PDB file of C-alpha atoms and ligand atoms in Angstrom:
ATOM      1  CA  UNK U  66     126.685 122.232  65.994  1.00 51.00           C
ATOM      2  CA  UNK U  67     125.007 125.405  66.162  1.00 56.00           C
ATOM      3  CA  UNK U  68     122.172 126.370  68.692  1.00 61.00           C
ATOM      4  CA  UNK U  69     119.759 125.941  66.695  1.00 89.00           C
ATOM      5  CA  UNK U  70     119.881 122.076  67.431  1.00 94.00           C
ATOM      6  CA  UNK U  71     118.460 122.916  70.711  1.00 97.00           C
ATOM      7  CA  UNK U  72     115.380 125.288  69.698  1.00 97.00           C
ATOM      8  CA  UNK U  73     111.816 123.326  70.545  1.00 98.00           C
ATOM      9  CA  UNK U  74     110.236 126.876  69.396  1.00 98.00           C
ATOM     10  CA  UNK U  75     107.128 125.683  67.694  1.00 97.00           C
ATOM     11  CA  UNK U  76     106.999 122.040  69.212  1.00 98.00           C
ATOM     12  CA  UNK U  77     104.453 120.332  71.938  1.00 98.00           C
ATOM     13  CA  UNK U  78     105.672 118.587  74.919  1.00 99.00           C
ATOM     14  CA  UNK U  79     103.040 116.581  77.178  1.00 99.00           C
ATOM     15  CA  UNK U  80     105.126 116.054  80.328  1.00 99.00           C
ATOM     16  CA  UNK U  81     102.939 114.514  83.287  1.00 98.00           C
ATOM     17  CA  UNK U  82     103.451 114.667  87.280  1.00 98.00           C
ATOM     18  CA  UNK U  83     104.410 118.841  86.354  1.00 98.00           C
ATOM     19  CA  UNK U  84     103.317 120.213  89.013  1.00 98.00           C
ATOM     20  CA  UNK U  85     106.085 120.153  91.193  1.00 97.00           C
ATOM     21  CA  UNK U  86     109.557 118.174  91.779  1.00 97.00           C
ATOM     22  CA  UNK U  87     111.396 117.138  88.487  1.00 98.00           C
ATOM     23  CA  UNK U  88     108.459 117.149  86.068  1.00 98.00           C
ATOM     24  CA  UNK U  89     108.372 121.017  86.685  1.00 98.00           C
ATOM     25  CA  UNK U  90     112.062 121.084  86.374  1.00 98.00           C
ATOM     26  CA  UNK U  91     111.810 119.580  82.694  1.00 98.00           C
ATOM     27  CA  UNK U  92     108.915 121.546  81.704  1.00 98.00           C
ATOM     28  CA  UNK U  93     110.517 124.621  82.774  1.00 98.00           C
ATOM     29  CA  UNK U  94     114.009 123.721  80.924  1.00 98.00           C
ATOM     30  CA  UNK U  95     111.594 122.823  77.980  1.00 98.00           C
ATOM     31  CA  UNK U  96     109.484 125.974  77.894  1.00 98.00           C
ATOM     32  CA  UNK U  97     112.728 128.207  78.056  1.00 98.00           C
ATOM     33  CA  UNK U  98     113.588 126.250  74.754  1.00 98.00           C
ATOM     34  CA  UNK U  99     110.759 127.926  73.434  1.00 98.00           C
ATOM     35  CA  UNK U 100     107.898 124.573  73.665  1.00 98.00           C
ATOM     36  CA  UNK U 101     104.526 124.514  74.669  1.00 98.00           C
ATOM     37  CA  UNK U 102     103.823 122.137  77.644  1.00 99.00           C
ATOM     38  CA  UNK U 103     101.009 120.115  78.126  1.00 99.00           C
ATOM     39  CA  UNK U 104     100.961 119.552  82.072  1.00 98.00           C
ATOM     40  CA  UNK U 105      98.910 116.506  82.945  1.00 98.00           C
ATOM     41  CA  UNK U 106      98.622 116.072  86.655  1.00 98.00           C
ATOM     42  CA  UNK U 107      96.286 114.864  89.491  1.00 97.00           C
ATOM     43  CA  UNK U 108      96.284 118.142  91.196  1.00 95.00           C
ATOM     44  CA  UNK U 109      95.867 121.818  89.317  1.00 97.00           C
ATOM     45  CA  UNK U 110      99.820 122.768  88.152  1.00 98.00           C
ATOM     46  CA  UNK U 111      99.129 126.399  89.024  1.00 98.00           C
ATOM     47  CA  UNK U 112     102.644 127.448  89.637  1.00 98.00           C
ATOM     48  CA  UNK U 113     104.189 125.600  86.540  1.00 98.00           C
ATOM     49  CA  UNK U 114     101.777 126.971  84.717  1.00 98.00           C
ATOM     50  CA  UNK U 115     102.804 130.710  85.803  1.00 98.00           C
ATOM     51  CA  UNK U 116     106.502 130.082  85.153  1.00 98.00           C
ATOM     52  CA  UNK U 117     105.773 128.931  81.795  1.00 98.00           C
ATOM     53  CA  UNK U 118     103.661 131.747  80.502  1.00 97.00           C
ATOM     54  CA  UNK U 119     106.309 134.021  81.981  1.00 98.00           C
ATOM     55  CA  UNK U 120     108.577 132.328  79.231  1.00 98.00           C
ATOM     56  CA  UNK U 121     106.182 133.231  76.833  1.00 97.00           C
ATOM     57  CA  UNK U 122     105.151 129.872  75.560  1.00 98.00           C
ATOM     58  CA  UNK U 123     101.686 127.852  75.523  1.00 98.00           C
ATOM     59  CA  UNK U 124     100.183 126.277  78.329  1.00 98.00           C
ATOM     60  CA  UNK U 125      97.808 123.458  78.810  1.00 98.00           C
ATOM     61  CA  UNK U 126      96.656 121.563  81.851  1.00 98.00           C
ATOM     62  CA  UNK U 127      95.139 118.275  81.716  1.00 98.00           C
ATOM     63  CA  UNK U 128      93.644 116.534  84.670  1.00 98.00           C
ATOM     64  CA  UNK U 129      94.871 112.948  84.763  1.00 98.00           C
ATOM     65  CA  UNK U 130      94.777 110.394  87.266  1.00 98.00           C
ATOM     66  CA  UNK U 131      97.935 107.883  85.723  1.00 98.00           C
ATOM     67  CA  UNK U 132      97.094 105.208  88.453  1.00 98.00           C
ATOM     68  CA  UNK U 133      95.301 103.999  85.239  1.00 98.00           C
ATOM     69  CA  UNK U 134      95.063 103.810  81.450  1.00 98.00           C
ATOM     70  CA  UNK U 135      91.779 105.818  81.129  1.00 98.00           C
ATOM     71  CA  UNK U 136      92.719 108.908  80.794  1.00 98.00           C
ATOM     72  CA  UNK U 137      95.143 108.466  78.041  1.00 98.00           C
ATOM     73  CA  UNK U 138      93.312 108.616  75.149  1.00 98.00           C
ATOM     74  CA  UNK U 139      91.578 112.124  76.202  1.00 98.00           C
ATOM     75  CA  UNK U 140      95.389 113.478  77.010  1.00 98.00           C
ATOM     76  CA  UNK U 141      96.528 113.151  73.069  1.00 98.00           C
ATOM     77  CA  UNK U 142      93.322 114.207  71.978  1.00 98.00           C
ATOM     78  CA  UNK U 143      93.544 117.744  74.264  1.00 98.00           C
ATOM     79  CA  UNK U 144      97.006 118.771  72.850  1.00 98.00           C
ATOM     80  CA  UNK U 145      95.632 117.662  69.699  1.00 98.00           C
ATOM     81  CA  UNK U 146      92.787 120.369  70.306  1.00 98.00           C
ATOM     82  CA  UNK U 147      94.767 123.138  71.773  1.00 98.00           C
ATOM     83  CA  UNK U 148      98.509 122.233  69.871  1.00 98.00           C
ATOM     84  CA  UNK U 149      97.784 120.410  66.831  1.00 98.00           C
ATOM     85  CA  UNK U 150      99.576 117.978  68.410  1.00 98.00           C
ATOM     86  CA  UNK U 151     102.226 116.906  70.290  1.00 98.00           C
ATOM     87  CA  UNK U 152     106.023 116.415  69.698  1.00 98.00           C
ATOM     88  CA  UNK U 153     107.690 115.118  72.835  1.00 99.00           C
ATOM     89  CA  UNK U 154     106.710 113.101  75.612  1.00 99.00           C
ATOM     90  CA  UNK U 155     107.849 113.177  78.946  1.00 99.00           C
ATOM     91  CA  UNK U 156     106.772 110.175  81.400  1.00 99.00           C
ATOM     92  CA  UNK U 157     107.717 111.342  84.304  1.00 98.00           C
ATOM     93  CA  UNK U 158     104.793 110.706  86.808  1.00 98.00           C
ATOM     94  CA  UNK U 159     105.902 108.227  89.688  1.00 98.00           C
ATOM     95  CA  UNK U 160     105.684 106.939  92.977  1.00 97.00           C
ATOM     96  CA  UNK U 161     107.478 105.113  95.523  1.00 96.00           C
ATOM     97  CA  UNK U 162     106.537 102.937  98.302  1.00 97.00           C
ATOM     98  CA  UNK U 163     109.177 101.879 101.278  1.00 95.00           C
ATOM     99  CA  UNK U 164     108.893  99.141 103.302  1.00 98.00           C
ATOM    100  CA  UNK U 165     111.111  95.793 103.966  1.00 98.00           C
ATOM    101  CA  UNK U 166     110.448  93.117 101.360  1.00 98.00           C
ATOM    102  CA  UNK U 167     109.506  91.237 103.916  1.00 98.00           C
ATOM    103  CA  UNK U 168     106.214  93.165 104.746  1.00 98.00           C
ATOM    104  CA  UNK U 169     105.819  94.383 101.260  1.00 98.00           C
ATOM    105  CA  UNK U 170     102.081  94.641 100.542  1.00 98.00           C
ATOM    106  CA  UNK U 171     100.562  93.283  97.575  1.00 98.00           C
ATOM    107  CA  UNK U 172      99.164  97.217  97.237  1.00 98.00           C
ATOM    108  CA  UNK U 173     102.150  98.868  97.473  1.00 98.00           C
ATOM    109  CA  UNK U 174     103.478  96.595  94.633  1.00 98.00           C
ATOM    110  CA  UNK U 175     100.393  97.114  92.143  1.00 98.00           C
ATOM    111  CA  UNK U 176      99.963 101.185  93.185  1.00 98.00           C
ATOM    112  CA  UNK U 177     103.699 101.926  91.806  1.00 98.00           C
ATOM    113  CA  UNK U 178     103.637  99.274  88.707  1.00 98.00           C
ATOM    114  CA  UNK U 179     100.654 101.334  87.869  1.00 98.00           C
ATOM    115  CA  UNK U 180     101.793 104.535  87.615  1.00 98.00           C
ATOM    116  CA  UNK U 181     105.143 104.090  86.647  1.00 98.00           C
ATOM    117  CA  UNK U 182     105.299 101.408  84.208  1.00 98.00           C
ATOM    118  CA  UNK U 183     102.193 100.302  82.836  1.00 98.00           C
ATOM    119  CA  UNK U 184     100.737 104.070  82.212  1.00 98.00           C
ATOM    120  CA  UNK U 185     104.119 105.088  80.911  1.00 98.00           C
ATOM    121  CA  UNK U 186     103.787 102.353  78.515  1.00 99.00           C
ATOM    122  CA  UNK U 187     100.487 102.618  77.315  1.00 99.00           C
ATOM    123  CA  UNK U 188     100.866 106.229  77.144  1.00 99.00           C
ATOM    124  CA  UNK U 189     104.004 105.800  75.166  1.00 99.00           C
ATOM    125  CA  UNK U 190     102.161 103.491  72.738  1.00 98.00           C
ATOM    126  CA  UNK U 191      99.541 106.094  72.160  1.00 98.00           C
ATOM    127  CA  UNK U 192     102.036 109.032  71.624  1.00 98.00           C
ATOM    128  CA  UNK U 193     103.920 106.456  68.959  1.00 98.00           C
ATOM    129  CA  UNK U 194     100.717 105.589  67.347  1.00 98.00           C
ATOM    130  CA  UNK U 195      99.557 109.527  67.173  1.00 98.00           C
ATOM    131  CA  UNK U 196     103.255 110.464  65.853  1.00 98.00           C
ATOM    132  CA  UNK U 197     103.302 107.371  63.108  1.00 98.00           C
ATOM    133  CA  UNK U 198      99.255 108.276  62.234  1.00 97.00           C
ATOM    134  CA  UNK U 199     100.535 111.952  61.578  1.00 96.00           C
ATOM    135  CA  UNK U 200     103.612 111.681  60.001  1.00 97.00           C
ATOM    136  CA  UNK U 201     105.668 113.338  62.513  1.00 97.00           C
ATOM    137  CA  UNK U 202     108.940 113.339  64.076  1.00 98.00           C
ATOM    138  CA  UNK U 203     108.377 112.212  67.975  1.00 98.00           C
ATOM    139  CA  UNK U 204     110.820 112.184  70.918  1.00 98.00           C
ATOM    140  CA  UNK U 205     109.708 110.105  74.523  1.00 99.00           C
ATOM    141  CA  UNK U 206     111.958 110.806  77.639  1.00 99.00           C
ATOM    142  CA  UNK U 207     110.961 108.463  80.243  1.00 99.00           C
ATOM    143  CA  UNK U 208     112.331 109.105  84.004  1.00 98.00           C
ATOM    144  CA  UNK U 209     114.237 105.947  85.017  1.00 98.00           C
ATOM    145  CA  UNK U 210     116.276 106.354  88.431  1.00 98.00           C
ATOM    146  CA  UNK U 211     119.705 105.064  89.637  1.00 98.00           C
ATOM    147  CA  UNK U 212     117.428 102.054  91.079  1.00 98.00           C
ATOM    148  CA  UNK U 213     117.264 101.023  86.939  1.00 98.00           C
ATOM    149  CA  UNK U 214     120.806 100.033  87.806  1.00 98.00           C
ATOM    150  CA  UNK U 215     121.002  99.194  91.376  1.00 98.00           C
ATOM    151  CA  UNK U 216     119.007  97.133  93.399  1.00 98.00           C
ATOM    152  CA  UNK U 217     118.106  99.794  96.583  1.00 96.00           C
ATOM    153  CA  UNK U 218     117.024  99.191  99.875  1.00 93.00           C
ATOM    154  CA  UNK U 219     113.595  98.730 100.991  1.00 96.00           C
ATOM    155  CA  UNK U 220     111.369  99.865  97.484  1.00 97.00           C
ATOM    156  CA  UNK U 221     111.381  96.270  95.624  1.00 98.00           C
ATOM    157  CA  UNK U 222     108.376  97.783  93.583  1.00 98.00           C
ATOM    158  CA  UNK U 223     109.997 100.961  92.623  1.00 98.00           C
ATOM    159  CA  UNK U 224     113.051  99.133  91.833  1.00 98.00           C
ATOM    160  CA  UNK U 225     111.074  96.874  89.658  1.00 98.00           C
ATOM    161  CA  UNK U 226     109.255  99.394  87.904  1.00 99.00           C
ATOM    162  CA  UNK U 227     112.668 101.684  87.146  1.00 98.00           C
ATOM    163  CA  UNK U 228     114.283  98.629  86.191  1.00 98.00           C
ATOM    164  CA  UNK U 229     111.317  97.978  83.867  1.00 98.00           C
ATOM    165  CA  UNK U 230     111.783 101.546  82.210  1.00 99.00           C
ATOM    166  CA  UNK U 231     115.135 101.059  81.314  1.00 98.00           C
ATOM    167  CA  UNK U 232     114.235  97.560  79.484  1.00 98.00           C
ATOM    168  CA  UNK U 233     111.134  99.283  78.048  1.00 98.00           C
ATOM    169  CA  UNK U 234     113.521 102.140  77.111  1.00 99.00           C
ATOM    170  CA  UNK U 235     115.257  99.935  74.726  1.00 99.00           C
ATOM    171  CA  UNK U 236     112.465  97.654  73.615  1.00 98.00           C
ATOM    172  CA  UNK U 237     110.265 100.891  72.115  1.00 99.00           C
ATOM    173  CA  UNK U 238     113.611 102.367  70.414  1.00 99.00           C
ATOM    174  CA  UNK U 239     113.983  99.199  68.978  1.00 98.00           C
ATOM    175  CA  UNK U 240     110.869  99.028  67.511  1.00 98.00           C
ATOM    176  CA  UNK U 241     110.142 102.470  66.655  1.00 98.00           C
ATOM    177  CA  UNK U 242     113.281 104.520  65.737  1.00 98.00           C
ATOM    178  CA  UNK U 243     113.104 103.069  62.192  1.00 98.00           C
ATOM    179  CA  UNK U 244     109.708 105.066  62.226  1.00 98.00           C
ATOM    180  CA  UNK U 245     111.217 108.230  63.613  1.00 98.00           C
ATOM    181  CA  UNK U 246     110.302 108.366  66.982  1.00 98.00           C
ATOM    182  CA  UNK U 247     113.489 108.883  69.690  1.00 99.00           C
ATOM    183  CA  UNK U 248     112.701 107.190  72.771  1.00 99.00           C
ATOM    184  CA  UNK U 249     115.774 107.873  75.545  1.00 99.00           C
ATOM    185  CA  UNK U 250     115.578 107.933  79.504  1.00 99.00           C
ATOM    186  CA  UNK U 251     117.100 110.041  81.833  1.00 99.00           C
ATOM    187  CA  UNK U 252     117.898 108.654  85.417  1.00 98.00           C
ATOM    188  CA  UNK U 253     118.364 111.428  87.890  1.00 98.00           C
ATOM    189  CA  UNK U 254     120.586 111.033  90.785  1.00 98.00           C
ATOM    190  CA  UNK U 255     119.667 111.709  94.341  1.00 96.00           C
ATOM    191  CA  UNK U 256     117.481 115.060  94.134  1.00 97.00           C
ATOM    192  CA  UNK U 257     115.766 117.279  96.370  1.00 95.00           C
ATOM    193  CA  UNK U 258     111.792 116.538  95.710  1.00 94.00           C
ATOM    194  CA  UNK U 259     108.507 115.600  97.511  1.00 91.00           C
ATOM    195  CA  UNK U 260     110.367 111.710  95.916  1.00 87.00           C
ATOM    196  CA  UNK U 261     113.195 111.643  98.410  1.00 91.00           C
ATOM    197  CA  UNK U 262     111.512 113.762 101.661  1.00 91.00           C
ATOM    198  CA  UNK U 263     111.938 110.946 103.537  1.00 89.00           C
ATOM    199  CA  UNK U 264     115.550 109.739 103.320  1.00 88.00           C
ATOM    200  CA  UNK U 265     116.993 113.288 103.420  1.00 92.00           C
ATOM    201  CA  UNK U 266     115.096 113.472 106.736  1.00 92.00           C
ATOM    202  CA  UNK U 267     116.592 110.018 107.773  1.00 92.00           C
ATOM    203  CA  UNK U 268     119.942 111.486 109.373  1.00 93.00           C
ATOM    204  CA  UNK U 269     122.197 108.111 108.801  1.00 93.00           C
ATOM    205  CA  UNK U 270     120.423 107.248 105.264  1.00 89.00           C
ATOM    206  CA  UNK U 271     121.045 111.023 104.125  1.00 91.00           C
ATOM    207  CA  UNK U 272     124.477 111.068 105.547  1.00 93.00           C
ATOM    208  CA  UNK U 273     125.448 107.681 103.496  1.00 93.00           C
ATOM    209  CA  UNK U 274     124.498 109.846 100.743  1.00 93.00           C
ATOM    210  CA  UNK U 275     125.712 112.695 100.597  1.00 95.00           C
ATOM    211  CA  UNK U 276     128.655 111.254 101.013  1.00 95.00           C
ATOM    212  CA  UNK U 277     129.035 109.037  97.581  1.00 95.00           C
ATOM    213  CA  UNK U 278     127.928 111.863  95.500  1.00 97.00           C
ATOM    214  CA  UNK U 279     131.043 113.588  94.101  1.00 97.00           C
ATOM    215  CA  UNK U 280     129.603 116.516  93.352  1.00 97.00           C
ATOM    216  CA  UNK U 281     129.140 116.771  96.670  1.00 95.00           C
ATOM    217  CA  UNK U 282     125.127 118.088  97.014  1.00 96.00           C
ATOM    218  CA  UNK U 283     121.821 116.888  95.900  1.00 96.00           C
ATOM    219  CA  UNK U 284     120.503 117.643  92.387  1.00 97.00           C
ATOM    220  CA  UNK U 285     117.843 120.038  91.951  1.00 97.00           C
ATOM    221  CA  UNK U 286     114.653 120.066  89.539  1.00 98.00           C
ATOM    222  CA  UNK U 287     116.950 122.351  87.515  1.00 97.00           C
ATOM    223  CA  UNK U 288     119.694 119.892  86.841  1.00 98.00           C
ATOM    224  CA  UNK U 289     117.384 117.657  84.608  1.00 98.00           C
ATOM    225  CA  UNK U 290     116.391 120.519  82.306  1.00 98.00           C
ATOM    226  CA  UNK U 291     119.597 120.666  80.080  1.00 98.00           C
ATOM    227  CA  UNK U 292     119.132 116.672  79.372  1.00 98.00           C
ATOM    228  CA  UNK U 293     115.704 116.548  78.402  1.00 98.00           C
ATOM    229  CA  UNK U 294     116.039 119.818  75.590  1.00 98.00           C
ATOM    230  CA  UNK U 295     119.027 117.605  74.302  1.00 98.00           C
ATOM    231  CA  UNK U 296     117.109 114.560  74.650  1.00 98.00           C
ATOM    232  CA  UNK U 297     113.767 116.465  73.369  1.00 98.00           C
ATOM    233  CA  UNK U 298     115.820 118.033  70.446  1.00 98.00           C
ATOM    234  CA  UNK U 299     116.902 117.570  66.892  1.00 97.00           C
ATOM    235  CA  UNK U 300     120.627 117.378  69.082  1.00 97.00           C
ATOM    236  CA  UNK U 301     120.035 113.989  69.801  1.00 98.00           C
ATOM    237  CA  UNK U 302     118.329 112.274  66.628  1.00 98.00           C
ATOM    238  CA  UNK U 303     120.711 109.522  66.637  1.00 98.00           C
ATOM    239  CA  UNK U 304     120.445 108.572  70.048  1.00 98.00           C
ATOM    240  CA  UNK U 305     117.949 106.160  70.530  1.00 98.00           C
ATOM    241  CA  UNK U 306     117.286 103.747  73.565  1.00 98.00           C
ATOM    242  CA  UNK U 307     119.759 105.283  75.858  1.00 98.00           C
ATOM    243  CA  UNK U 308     119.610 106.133  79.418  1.00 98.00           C
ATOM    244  CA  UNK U 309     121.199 109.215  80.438  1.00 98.00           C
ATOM    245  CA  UNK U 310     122.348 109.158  84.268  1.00 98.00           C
ATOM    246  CA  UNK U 311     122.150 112.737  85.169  1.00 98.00           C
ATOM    247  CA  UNK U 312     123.908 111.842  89.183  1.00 98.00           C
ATOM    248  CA  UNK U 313     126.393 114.246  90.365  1.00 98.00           C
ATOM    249  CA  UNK U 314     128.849 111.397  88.973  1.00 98.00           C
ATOM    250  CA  UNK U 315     126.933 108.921  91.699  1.00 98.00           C
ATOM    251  CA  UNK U 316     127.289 105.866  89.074  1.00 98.00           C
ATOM    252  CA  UNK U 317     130.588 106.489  88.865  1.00 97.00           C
ATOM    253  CA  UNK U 318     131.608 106.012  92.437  1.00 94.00           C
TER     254      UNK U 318
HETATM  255  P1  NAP H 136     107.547 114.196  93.234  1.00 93.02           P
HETATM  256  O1  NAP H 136     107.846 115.594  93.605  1.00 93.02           O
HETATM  257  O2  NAP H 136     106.838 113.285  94.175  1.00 93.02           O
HETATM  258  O3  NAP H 136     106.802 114.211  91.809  1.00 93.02           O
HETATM  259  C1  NAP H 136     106.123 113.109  91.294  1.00 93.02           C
HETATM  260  C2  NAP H 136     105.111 113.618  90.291  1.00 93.02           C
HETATM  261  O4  NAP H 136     104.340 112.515  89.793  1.00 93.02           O
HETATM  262  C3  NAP H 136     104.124 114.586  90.953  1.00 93.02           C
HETATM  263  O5  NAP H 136     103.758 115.559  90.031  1.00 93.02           O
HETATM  264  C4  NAP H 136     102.967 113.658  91.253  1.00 93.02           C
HETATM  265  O6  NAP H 136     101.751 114.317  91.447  1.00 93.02           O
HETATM  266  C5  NAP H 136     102.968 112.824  89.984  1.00 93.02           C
HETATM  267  N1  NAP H 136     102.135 111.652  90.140  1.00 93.02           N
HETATM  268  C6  NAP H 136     102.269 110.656  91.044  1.00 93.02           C
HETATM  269  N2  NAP H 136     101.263 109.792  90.905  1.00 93.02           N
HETATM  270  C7  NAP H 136     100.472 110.237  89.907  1.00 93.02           C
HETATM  271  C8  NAP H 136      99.277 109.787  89.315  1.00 93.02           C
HETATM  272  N3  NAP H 136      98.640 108.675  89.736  1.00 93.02           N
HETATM  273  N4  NAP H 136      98.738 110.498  88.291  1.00 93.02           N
HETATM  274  C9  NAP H 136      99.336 111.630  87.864  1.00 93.02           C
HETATM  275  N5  NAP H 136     100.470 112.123  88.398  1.00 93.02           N
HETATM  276  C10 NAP H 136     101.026 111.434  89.403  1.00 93.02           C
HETATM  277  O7  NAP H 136     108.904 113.436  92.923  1.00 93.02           O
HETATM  278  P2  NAP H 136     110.026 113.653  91.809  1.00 93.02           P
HETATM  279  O8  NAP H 136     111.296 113.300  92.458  1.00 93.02           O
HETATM  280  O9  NAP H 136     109.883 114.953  91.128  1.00 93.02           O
HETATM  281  O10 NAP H 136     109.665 112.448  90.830  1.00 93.02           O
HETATM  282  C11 NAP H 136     109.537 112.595  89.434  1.00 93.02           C
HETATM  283  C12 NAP H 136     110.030 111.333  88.766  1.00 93.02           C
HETATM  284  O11 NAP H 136     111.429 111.214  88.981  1.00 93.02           O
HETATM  285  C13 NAP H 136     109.411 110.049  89.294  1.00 93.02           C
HETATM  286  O12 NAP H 136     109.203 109.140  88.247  1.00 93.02           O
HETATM  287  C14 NAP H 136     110.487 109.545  90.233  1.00 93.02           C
HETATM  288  O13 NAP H 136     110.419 108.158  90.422  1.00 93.02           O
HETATM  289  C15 NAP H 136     111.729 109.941  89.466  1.00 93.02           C
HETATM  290  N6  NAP H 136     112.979 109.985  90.215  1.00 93.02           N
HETATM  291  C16 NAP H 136     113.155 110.824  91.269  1.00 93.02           C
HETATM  292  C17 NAP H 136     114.378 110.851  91.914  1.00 93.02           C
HETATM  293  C18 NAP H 136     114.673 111.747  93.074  1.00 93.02           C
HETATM  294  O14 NAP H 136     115.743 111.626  93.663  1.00 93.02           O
HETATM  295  N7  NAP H 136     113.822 112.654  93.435  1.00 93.02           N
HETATM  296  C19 NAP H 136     115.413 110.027  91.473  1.00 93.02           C
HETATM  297  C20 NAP H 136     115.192 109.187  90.407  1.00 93.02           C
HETATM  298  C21 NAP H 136     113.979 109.187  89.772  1.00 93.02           C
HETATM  299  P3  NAP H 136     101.286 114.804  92.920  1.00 93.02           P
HETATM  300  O15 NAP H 136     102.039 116.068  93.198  1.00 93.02           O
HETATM  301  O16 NAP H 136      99.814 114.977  92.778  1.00 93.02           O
HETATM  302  O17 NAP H 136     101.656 113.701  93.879  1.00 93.02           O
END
């Protein structure tokens, strides 16, 4: 294998909820492998996008609320526009909602279904559909989370809805590797983002932790990038409905 298998010079990748967290992480890891990155986000990704053009790469914001389908159609046609394209999708864009399934609100259960499964399908489905309608090679990453394989405490939506991306992980690569499209997850461990503010500021919760994670820290935004240029690559074009745990080794515990 030579490096080469890792270059993205010359591709697209639309990766949404960039502006911060692990989304940036990706892009970042991404852009250094030479792709242009199509940031779609809810607020302006100012910061992302001056860490990517300091790699030298193209740069492309899209405004997109993902609490629904409607803006999905205009977010393939603007890297169309500005890329001629787009080569890899990243779904990263998600929320999470804590309270004891006994109080659960029927809100907090329809907010984070939204966002995290239903637009990452339907986006999915419209990357496939603009990857078979051009004859191109495409590559998804969706963003599972340890909770695809463990229940959690307190989040029965966001357990749902990570559950739901592994299963939909496997369901699109079964129907769509035969027409060249890769579609893979990554679930990160424990990491430090805006995701987990509140249970590293929970003393007992964040102890607990800490504490199963061999390697012995939280991940950082950094720590995804190496997975998703292997998983965004021509590295990985036999790998198809996987789901990468990228943990510190938690699964392993
Ligand atoms: P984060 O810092 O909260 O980032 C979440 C991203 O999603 C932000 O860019 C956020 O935008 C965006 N987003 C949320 N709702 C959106 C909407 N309706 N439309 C468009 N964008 C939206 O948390 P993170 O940890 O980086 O999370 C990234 C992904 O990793 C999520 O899918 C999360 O479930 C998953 N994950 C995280 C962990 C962890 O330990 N941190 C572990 C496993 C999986 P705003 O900045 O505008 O809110």
């Amino acid at each position: 294998m030579s490096a080469s298998f890792f270059d993205l010079r010359g591709k697209t990748a639309i990766v949404t909820g960039s502006n911060t967290g692990l989304g940036q992480g990706m892009a970042l890891g991404l852009a250094a492998a030479g792709c242009n990155i199509v940031a779609v986000n809810r607020r302006a990704p100012e910061e992302t996008r001056r860490r990517v053009e300091e790699l030298g790469t193209g740069f492309l914001a899209v405004d997109a609320d993902l609490a629904s389908t409607a803006p999905i159609d205009d977010i393939l046609a603007q890297a169309e526009a500005r890329f001629g394209g787009a080569d890899i999708l990243v779904n990263n864009a998600g929320i999470i909602r804590r309270a004891d399934s006994l109080e659960f609100t029927e809100q907090d259960w329809d907010e984070v279904l939204d966002v995290n499964l239903k637009s990452l399908f339907f986006l999915s489905q419209a990357f496939a559909r603009h990857c078979i309608d051009g004859s191109r090679r495409g590559k998804i990453i969706n963003i599972a989370s340890m909770l695809s394989f463990q229940g959690g405490i307190r989040v029965p939506s966001y357990t749902a809805s990570k559950s739901g991306v592994l299963g939909l992980t496997r369901l699109m690569a079964n129907e769509w590797a035969s027409r060249g499209i890769n579609v893979n997850a990554i679930a990160p461990g424990y990491m430090a983002t805006n995701n987990t503010e509140a249970l590293r500021h929970d003393p007992e919760r964040s102890r607990e932790i800490l504490g199963r994670i061999p390697a012995g820290r939280w991940g950082d935004p950094e720590d995804l990038a190496g997975a998703a240029v292997f998983l965004a690559s021509s590295a990985s074009d036999y790998v198809h409905g996987h789901t990468l745990a990228v943990d510190g080794g938690w699964l392993a515990r």
